Structures are given as C-alpha cells and as structure tokens.
mmCIF file of C-alpha atoms and ligand atoms in Angstrom:
data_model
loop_
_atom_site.group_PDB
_atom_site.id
_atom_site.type_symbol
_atom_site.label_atom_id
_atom_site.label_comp_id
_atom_site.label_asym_id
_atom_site.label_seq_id
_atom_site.Cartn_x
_atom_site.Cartn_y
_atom_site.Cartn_z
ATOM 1 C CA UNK A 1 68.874 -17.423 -13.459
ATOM 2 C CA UNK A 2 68.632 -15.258 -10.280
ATOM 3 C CA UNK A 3 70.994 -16.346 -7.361
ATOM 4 C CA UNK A 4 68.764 -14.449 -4.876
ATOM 5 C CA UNK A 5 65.785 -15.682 -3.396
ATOM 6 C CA UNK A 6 62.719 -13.902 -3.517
ATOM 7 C CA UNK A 7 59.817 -13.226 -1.149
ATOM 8 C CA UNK A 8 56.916 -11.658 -2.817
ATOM 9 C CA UNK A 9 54.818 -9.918 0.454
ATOM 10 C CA UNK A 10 51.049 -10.111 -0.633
ATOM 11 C CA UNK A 11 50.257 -13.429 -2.877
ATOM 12 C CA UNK A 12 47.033 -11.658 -4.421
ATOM 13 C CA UNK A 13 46.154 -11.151 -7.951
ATOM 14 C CA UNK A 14 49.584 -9.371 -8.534
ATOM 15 C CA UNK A 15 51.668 -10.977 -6.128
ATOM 16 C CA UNK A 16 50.702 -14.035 -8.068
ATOM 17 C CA UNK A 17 51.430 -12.978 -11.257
ATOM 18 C CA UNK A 18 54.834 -11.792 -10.641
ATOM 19 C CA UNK A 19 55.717 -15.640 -9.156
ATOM 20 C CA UNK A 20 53.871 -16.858 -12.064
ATOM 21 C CA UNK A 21 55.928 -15.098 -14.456
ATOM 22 C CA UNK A 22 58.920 -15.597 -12.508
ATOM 23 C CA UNK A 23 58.872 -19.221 -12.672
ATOM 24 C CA UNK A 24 58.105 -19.845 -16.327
ATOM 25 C CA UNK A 25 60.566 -17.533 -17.037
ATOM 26 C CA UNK A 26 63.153 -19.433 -15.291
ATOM 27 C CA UNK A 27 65.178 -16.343 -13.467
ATOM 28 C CA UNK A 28 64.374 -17.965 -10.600
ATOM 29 C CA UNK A 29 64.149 -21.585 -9.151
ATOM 30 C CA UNK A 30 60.564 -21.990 -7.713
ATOM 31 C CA UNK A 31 61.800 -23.041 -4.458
ATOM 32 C CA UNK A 32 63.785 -19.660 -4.126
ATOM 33 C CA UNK A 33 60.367 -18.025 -4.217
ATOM 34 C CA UNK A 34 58.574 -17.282 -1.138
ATOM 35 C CA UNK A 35 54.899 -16.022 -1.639
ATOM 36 C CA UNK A 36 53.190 -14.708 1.553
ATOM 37 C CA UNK A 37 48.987 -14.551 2.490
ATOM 38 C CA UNK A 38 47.429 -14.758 5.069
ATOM 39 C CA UNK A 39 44.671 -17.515 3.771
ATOM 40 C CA UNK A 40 47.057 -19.396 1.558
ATOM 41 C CA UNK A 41 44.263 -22.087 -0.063
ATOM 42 C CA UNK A 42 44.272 -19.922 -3.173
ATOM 43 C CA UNK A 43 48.052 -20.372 -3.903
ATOM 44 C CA UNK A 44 47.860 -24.256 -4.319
ATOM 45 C CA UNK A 45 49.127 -23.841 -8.103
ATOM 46 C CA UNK A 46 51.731 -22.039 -7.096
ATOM 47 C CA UNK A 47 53.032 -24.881 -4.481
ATOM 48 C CA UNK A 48 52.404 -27.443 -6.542
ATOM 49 C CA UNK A 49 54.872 -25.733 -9.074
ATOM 50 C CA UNK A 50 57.716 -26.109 -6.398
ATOM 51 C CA UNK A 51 57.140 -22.090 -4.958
ATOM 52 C CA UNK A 52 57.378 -21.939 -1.236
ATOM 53 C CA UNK A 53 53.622 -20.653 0.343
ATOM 54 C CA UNK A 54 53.760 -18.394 3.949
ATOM 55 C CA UNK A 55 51.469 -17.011 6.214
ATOM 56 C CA UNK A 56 54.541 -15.995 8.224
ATOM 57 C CA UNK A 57 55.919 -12.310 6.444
ATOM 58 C CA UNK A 58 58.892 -12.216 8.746
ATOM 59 C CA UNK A 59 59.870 -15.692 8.294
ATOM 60 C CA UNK A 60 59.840 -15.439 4.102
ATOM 61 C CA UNK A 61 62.010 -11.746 4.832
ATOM 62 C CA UNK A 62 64.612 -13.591 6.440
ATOM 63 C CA UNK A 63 64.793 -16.771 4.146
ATOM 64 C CA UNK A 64 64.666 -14.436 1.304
ATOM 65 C CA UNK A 65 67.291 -11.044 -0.289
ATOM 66 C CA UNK A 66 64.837 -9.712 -3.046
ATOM 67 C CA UNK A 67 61.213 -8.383 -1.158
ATOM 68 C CA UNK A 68 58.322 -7.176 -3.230
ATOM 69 C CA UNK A 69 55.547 -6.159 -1.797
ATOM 70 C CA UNK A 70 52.159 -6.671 -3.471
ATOM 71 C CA UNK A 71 49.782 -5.912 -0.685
ATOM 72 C CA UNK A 72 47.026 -3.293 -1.042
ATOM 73 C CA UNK A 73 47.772 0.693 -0.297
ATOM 74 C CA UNK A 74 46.250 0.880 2.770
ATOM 75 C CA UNK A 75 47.982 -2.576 3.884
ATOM 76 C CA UNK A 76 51.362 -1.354 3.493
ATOM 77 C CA UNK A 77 52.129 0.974 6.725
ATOM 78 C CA UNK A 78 50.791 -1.575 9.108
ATOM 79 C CA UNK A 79 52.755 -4.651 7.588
ATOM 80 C CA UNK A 80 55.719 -3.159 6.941
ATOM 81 C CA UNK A 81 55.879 -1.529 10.338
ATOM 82 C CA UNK A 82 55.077 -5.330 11.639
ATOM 83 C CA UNK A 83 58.635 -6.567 9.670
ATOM 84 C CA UNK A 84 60.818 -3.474 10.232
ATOM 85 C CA UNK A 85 63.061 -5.416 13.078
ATOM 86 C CA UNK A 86 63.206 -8.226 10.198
ATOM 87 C CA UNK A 87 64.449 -5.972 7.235
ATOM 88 C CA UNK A 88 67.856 -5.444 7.041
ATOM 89 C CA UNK A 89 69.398 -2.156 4.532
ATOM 90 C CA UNK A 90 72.983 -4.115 3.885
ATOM 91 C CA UNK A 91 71.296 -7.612 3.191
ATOM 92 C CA UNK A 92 67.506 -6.668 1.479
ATOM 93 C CA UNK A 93 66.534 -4.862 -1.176
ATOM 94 C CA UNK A 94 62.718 -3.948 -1.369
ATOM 95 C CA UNK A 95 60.570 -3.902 -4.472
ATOM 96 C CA UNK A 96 56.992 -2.340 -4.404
ATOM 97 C CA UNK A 97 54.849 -2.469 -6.959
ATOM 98 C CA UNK A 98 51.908 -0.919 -4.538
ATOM 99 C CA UNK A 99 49.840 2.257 -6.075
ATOM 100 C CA UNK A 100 50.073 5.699 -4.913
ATOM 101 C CA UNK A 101 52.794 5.066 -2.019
ATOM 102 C CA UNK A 102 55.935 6.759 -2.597
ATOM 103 C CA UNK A 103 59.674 5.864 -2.146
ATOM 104 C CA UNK A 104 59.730 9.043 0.712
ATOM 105 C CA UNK A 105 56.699 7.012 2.262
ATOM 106 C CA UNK A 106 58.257 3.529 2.041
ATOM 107 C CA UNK A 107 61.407 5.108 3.419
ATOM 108 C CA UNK A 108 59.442 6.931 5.610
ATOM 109 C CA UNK A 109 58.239 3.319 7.346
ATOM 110 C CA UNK A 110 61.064 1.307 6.670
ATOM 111 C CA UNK A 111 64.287 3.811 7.182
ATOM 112 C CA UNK A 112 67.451 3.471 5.490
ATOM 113 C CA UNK A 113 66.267 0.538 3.272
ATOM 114 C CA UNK A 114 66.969 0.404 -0.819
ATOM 115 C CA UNK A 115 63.387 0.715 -2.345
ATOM 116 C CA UNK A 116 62.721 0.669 -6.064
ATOM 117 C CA UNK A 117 59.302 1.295 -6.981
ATOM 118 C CA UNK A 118 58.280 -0.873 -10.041
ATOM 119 C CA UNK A 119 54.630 -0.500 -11.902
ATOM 120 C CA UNK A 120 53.677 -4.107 -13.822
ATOM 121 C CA UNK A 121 50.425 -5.453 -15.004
ATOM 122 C CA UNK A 122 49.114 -8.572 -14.733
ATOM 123 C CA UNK A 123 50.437 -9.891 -18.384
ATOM 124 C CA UNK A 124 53.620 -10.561 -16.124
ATOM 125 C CA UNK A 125 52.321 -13.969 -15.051
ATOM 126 C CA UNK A 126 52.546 -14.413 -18.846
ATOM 127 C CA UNK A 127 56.141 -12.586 -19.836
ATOM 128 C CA UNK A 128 54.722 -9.858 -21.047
ATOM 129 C CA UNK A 129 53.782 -7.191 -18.439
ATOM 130 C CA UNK A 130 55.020 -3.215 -19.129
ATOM 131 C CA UNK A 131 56.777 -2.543 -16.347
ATOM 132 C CA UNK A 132 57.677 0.920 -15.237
ATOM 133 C CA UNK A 133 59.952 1.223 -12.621
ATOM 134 C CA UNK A 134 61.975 3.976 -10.835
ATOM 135 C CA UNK A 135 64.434 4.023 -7.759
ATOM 136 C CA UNK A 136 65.742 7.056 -5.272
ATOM 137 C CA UNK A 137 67.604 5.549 -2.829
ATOM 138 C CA UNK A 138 69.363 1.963 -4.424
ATOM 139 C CA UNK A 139 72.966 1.800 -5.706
ATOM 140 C CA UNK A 140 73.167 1.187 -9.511
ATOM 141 C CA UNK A 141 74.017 -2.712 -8.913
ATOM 142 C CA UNK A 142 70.801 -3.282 -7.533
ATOM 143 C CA UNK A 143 68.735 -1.253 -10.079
ATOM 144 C CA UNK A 144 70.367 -3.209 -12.233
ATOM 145 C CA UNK A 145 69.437 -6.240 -10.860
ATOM 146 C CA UNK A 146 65.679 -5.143 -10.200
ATOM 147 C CA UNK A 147 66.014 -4.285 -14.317
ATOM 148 C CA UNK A 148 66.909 -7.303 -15.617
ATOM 149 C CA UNK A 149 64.502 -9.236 -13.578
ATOM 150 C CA UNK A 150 61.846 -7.646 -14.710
ATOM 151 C CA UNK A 151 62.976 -7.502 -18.457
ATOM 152 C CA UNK A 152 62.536 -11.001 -18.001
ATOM 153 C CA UNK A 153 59.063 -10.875 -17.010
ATOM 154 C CA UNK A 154 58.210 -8.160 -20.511
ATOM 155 C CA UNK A 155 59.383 -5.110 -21.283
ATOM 156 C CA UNK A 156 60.626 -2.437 -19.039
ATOM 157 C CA UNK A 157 60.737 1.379 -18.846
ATOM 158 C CA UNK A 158 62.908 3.810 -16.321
ATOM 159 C CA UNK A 159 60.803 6.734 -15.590
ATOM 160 C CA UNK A 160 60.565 9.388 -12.698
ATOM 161 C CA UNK A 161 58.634 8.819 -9.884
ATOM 162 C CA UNK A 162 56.241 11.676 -10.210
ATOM 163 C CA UNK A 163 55.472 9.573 -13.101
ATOM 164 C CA UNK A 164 53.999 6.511 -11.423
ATOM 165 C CA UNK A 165 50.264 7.339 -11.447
ATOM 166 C CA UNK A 166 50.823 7.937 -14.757
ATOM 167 C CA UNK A 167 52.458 4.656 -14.880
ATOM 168 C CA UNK A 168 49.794 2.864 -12.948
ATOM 169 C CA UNK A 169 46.665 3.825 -15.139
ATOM 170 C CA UNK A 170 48.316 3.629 -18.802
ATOM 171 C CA UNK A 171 50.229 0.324 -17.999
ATOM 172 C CA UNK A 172 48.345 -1.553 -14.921
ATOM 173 C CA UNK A 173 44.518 -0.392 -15.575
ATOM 174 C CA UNK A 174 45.693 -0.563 -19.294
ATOM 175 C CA UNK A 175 45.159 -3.957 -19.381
ATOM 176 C CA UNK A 176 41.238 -3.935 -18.038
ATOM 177 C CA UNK A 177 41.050 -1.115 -20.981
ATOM 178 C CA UNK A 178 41.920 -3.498 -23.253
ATOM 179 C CA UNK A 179 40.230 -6.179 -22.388
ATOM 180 C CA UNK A 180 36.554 -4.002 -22.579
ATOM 181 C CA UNK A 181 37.194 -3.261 -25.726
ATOM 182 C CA UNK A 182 38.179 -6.664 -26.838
ATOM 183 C CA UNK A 183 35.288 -7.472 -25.060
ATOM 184 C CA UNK A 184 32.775 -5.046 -26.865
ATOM 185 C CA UNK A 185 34.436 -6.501 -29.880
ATOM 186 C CA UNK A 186 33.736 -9.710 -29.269
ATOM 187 C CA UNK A 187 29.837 -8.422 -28.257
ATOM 188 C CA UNK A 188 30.182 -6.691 -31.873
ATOM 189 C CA UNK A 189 31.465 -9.821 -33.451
ATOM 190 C CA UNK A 190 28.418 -11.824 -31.825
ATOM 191 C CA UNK A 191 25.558 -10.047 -32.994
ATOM 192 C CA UNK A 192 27.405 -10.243 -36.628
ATOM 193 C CA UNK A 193 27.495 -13.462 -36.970
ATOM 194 C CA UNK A 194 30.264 -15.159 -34.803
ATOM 195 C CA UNK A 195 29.853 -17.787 -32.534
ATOM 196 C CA UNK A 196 31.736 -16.509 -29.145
ATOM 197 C CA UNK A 197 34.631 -18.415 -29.613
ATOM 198 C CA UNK A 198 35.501 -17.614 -33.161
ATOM 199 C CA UNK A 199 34.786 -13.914 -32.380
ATOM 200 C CA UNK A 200 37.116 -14.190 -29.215
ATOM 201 C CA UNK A 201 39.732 -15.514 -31.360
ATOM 202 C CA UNK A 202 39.174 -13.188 -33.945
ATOM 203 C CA UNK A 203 39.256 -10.101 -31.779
ATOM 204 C CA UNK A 204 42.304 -11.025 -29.431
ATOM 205 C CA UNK A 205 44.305 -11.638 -32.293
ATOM 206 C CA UNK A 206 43.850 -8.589 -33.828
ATOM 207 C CA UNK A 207 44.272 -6.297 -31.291
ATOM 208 C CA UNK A 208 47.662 -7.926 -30.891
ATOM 209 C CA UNK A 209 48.510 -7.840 -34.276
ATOM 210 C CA UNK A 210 47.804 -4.002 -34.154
ATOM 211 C CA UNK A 211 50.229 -3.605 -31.163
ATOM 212 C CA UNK A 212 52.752 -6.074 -32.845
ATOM 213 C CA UNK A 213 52.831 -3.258 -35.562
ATOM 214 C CA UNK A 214 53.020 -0.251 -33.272
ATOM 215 C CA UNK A 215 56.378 -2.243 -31.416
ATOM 216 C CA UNK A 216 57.363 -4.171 -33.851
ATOM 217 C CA UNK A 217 57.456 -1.899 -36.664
ATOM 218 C CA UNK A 218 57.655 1.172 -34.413
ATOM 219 C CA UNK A 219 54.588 2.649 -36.361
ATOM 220 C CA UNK A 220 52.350 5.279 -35.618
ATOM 221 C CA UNK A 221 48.806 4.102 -34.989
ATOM 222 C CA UNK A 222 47.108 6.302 -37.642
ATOM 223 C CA UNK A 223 49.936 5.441 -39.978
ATOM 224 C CA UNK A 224 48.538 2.128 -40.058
ATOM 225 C CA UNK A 225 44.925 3.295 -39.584
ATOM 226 C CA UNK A 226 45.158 5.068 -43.060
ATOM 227 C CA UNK A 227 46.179 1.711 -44.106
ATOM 228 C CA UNK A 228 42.995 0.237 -44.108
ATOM 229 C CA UNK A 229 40.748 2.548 -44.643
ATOM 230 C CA UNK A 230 39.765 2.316 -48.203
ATOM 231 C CA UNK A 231 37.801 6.328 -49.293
ATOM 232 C CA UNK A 232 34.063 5.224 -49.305
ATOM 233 C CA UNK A 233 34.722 2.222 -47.214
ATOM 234 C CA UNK A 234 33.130 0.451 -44.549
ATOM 235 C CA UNK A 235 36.074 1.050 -42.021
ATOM 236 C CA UNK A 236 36.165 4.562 -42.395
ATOM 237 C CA UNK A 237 32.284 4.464 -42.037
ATOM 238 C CA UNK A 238 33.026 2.412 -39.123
ATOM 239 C CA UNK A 239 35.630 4.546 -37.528
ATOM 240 C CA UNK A 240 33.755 7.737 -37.956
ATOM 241 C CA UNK A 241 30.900 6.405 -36.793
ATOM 242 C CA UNK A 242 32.733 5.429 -33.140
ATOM 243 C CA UNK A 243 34.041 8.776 -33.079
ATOM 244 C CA UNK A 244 30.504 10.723 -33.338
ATOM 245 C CA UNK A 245 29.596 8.214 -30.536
ATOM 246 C CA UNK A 246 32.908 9.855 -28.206
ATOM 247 C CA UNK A 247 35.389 6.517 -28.757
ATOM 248 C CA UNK A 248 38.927 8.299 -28.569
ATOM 249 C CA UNK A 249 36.726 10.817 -26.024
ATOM 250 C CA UNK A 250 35.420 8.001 -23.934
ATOM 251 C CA UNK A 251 38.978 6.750 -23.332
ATOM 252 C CA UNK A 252 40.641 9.979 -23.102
ATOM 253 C CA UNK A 253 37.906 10.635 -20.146
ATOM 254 C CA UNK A 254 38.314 7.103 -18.157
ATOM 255 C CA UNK A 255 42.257 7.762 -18.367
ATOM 256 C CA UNK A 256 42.021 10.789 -16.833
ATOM 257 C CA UNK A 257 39.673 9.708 -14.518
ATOM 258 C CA UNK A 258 41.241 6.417 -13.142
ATOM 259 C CA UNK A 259 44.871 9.426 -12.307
ATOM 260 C CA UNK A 260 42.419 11.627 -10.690
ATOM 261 C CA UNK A 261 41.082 8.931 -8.609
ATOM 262 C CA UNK A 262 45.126 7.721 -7.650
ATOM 263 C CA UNK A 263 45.943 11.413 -7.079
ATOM 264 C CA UNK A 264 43.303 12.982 -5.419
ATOM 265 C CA UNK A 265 41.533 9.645 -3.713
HETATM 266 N N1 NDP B 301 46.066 -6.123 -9.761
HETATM 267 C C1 NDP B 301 46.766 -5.389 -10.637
HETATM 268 O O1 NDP B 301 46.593 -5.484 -11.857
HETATM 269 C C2 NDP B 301 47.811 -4.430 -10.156
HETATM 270 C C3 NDP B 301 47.937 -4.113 -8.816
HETATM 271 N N2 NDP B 301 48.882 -3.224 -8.411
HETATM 272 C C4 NDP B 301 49.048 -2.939 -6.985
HETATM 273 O O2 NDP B 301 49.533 -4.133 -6.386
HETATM 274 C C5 NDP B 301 49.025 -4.259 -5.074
HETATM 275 C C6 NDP B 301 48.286 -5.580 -4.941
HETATM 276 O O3 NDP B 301 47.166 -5.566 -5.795
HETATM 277 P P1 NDP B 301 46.318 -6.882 -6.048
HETATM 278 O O4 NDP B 301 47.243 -8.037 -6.228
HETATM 279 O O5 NDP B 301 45.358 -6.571 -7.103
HETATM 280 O O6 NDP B 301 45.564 -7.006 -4.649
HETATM 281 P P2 NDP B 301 45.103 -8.324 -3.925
HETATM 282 O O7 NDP B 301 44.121 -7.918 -2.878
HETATM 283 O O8 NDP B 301 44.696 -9.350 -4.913
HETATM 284 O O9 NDP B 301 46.456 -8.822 -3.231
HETATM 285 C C7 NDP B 301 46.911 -8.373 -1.989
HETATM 286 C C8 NDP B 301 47.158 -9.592 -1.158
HETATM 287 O O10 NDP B 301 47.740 -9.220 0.072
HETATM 288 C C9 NDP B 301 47.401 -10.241 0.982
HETATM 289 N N3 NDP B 301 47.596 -9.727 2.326
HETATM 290 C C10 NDP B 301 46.815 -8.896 3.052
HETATM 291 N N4 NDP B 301 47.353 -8.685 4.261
HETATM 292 C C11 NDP B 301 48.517 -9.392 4.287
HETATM 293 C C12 NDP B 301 49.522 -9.583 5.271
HETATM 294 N N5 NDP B 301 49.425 -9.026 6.482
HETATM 295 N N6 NDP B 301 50.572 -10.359 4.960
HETATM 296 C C13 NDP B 301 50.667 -10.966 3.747
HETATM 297 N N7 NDP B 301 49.738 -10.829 2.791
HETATM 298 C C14 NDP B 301 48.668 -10.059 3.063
HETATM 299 C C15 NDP B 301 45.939 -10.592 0.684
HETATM 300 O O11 NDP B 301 45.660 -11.954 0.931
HETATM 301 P P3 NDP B 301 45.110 -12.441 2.352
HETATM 302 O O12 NDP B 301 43.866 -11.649 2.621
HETATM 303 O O13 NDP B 301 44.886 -13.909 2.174
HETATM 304 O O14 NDP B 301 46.194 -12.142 3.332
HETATM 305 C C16 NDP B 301 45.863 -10.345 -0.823
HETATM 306 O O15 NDP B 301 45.838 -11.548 -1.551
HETATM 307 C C17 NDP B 301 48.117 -3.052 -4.842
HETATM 308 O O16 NDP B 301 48.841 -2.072 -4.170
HETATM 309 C C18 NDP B 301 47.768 -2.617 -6.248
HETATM 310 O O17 NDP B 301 47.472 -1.254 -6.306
HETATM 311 C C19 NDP B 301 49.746 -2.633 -9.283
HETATM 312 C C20 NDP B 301 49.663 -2.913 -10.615
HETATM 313 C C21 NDP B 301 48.680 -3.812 -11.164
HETATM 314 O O1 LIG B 302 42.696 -0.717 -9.665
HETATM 315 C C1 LIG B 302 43.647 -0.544 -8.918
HETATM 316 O O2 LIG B 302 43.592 0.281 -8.003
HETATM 317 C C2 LIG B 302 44.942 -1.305 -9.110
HETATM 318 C C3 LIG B 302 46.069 -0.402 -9.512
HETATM 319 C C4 LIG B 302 46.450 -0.790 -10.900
HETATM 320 C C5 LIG B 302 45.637 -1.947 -11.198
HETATM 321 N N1 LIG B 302 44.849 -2.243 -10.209
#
C-alpha cells in the first residue's frame, strides 16, 4: 500500500476510474485519495467508499504528494496556472494522463515540477487498464513509484513520448474499438438466434479468451486464427467474407484516423 496521498485533479470519466481502481486495488487507503470537480453530485460512490470529494483544487494539492490530472486538454493551462503558487517541485510529483499535452507544455505551465505522462484506459477502474507511461524530467525513485502504482491498476508499458498519440488511440480509444465490435457481435449473435444476454455473454467472453491467448500464451493472432479455421469451413467463409466487406481495412482506417485527429486537431 501507497504511503502517499493522492489527489486526482478532474473526477470525470477517467479521473474516476483511476480512484476506482485505486481503491479496490488497495495501494491506497480511500481516505488518502482526494478527487476534485467542480459539481461533485456525480462522485457520491466514490465518498461513500471512504475517498475524500473537492471542489477546492488547491486545497486537495496541498493535503495530497501524488497529483494526476484528469481534466480535459483544453482545461489544463488555465487550472494548472490557477494552482502553480500551490505546487511545490521538492514535495509533488505530477501525473497527467491528459491527451496531446506534452511534458515541455506541462513544464512549460508549471516550471521546475517532476511530470510523468501516463496513458490508461478506462479498464483501470477494473485492474486492468494498459497503461503507457513516459517521464523527462522525474528522478528514477519517482518513476518508480508512478510504475508500480500503476502496475497495480493492469499492466504497464515505458515508451517515448513521441509515442503517446500512439499510445492514446491503440490503448485509450482501444477500448471503445472493442467494445463496437463486441457490440456488432452481440447485434450478429441476435439476429442468429440469441437472446441479448446470452449473446452478450457469449461475445465478451470470447473476445477475452482470444486476448488471454495472445498474453497469456504470447501467440500470434493468426497463429491461433489458423486454428480454427477448418479448409471449407464456415469460419473461413466467415472471415473472408468480413474482409471483402474492408474489416482489418475499416480498423486500420479509424486508427489512423482517431492519431490524425490528436496530431493535427
Ligand atoms: N475517458 C478516457 O477513456 C480517457 C481519457 N483520457 C484523457 O483524460 C482526460 C479526462 O478525460 P475524461 O475523464 O474522459 O473527461 P471528463 O470530462 O469526464 O473529466 C474531466 C473532469 O474535469 C472536471 N473539471 C473541469 N474543470 C475542472 C476544474 N477547474 N477543477 C477540477 N475539475 C474540473 C470536470 O467536472 P466538472 O465539470 O464537474 O468540474 C470533468 O468531470 C482528458 O484529457 C482525456 O483526453 C486519457 C485516456 C482515456
Ligand atoms: O476521445 C478522447 O479524446 C479521449 C482520449 C482517449 C480516450 N478518450
């Protein structure tokens, strides 16, 4: 369990998740968490599970050692300006997990602070987020420290930071990718004879027992792929049949898309 307390700037979907995920993990105690929003009525599960709820930024900085901020890009400037008197370089170490805003930007506001930039998904409320996370300016202890917190909360990769974007769209949009096409599955599943729960169950499970064996097993997916597709069977005639209709295109596309959109706006 983490010694440090923890105000997490931002209580939105996000800012949620990582208290979430930080509680049922047990690294830290609830009431070393600080969560911060400005309308605060839609963090009542949250405070009811011991975590302490804010409208006041500065106060939560100063109560707190570990800051992550979770508010939205175009947020972060004017808040963080706001709590600059209140951050302190040999005391705080800050955490941001916001898209497309750099460390030289963050340092840029906030001068002479430690800043790791860290890339989850929403699976953290759960344990089981990707996170990616990279640092310029923090010593090694605290990396360390930012590391094993979040390899509590999932899995974690170190990666550079002109790999963020990247970062963001495989890993954080990754999850809304997933979910459509569980989703279309399930639509699939429906219109074959499932009733919506059984063909909810059916696809969920699946698609994690397909990543199970690609981590698990450390497989290649068309390893497995070849696998089950029997010559002359109906999952080849399946398969091929997605492909004519642009499946691994269609994905390729909205991946490249949702970068372009970080990088160029
Ligand atoms: N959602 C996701 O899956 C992921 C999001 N991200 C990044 O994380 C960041 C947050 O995203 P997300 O959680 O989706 O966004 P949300 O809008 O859900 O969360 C941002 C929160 O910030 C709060 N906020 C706004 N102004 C202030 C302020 N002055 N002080 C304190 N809190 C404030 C808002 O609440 P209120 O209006 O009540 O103040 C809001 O709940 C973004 O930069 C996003 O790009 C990264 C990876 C995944
Ligand atoms: O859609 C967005 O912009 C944010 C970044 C990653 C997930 N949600």
């Amino acid at each position: 369990m983490s010694a440090k307390k923890i105000a997490i700037i931002g209580g939105g979907n996000l800012g949620s998740a990582i208290a979430q995920g930080l509680v049922k993990s047990g690294f830290s105690q609830p009431s070393d968490i600080t969560v911060t929003k400005r309308n605060t009525s839609t963090l009542a599960d949250l405070k009811a599970a011991g975590v302490q709820v804010e409208t006041d930024n500065a106060k939560a900085i100063r109560q707190s050692e570990v800051i992550v901020v979770a508010l939205k890009p175009y947020n972060v400037r004017e808040v963080l300006q706001q709590l600059k008197g209140d951050l302190d370089p040999a005391k705080h170490i800050l955490i941001s997990v916001v898209t497309g805003v750099s460390i030289a930007d963050l340092s840029h506001i906030v001068p002479g602070m430690p800043v790791v930039r860290a890339m989850p998904n929403t699976a953290i409320a759960i344990q089981e987020s990707i996170t990616c996370i990279c640092a310029a300016n923090a010593s090694e202890e605290q990396l360390r420290y930012v590391k094993t917190m979040f390899d509590q909360l999932g899995a974690t990769v170190s990666i550079d930071e002109k790999l963020m974007d990247a970062a963001t769209v495989l890993g954080a949009c990754g999850i809304a990718f997933a979910l459509r096409f569980i989703r279309a599955n399930i639509q699939g599943g429906i219109e074959i004879g499932f009733d919506v729960r059984t063909a909810s169950l059916i696809a969920a499970q699946t698609v994690k027992g397909a990543a199970e064996l690609l981590i698990r097993e450390n497989r290649h997916p068309e390893e497995e792929i070849d696998k089950v597709t029997t010559p002359k069977g109906c999952t080849i005639a399946g398969l091929n049949e997605m492909e004519h209709q642009g499946f691994s295109s269609s994905l390729i596309k909205g991946i490249s898309t949702s970068y372009n959109k970080i990088v160029k706006g």
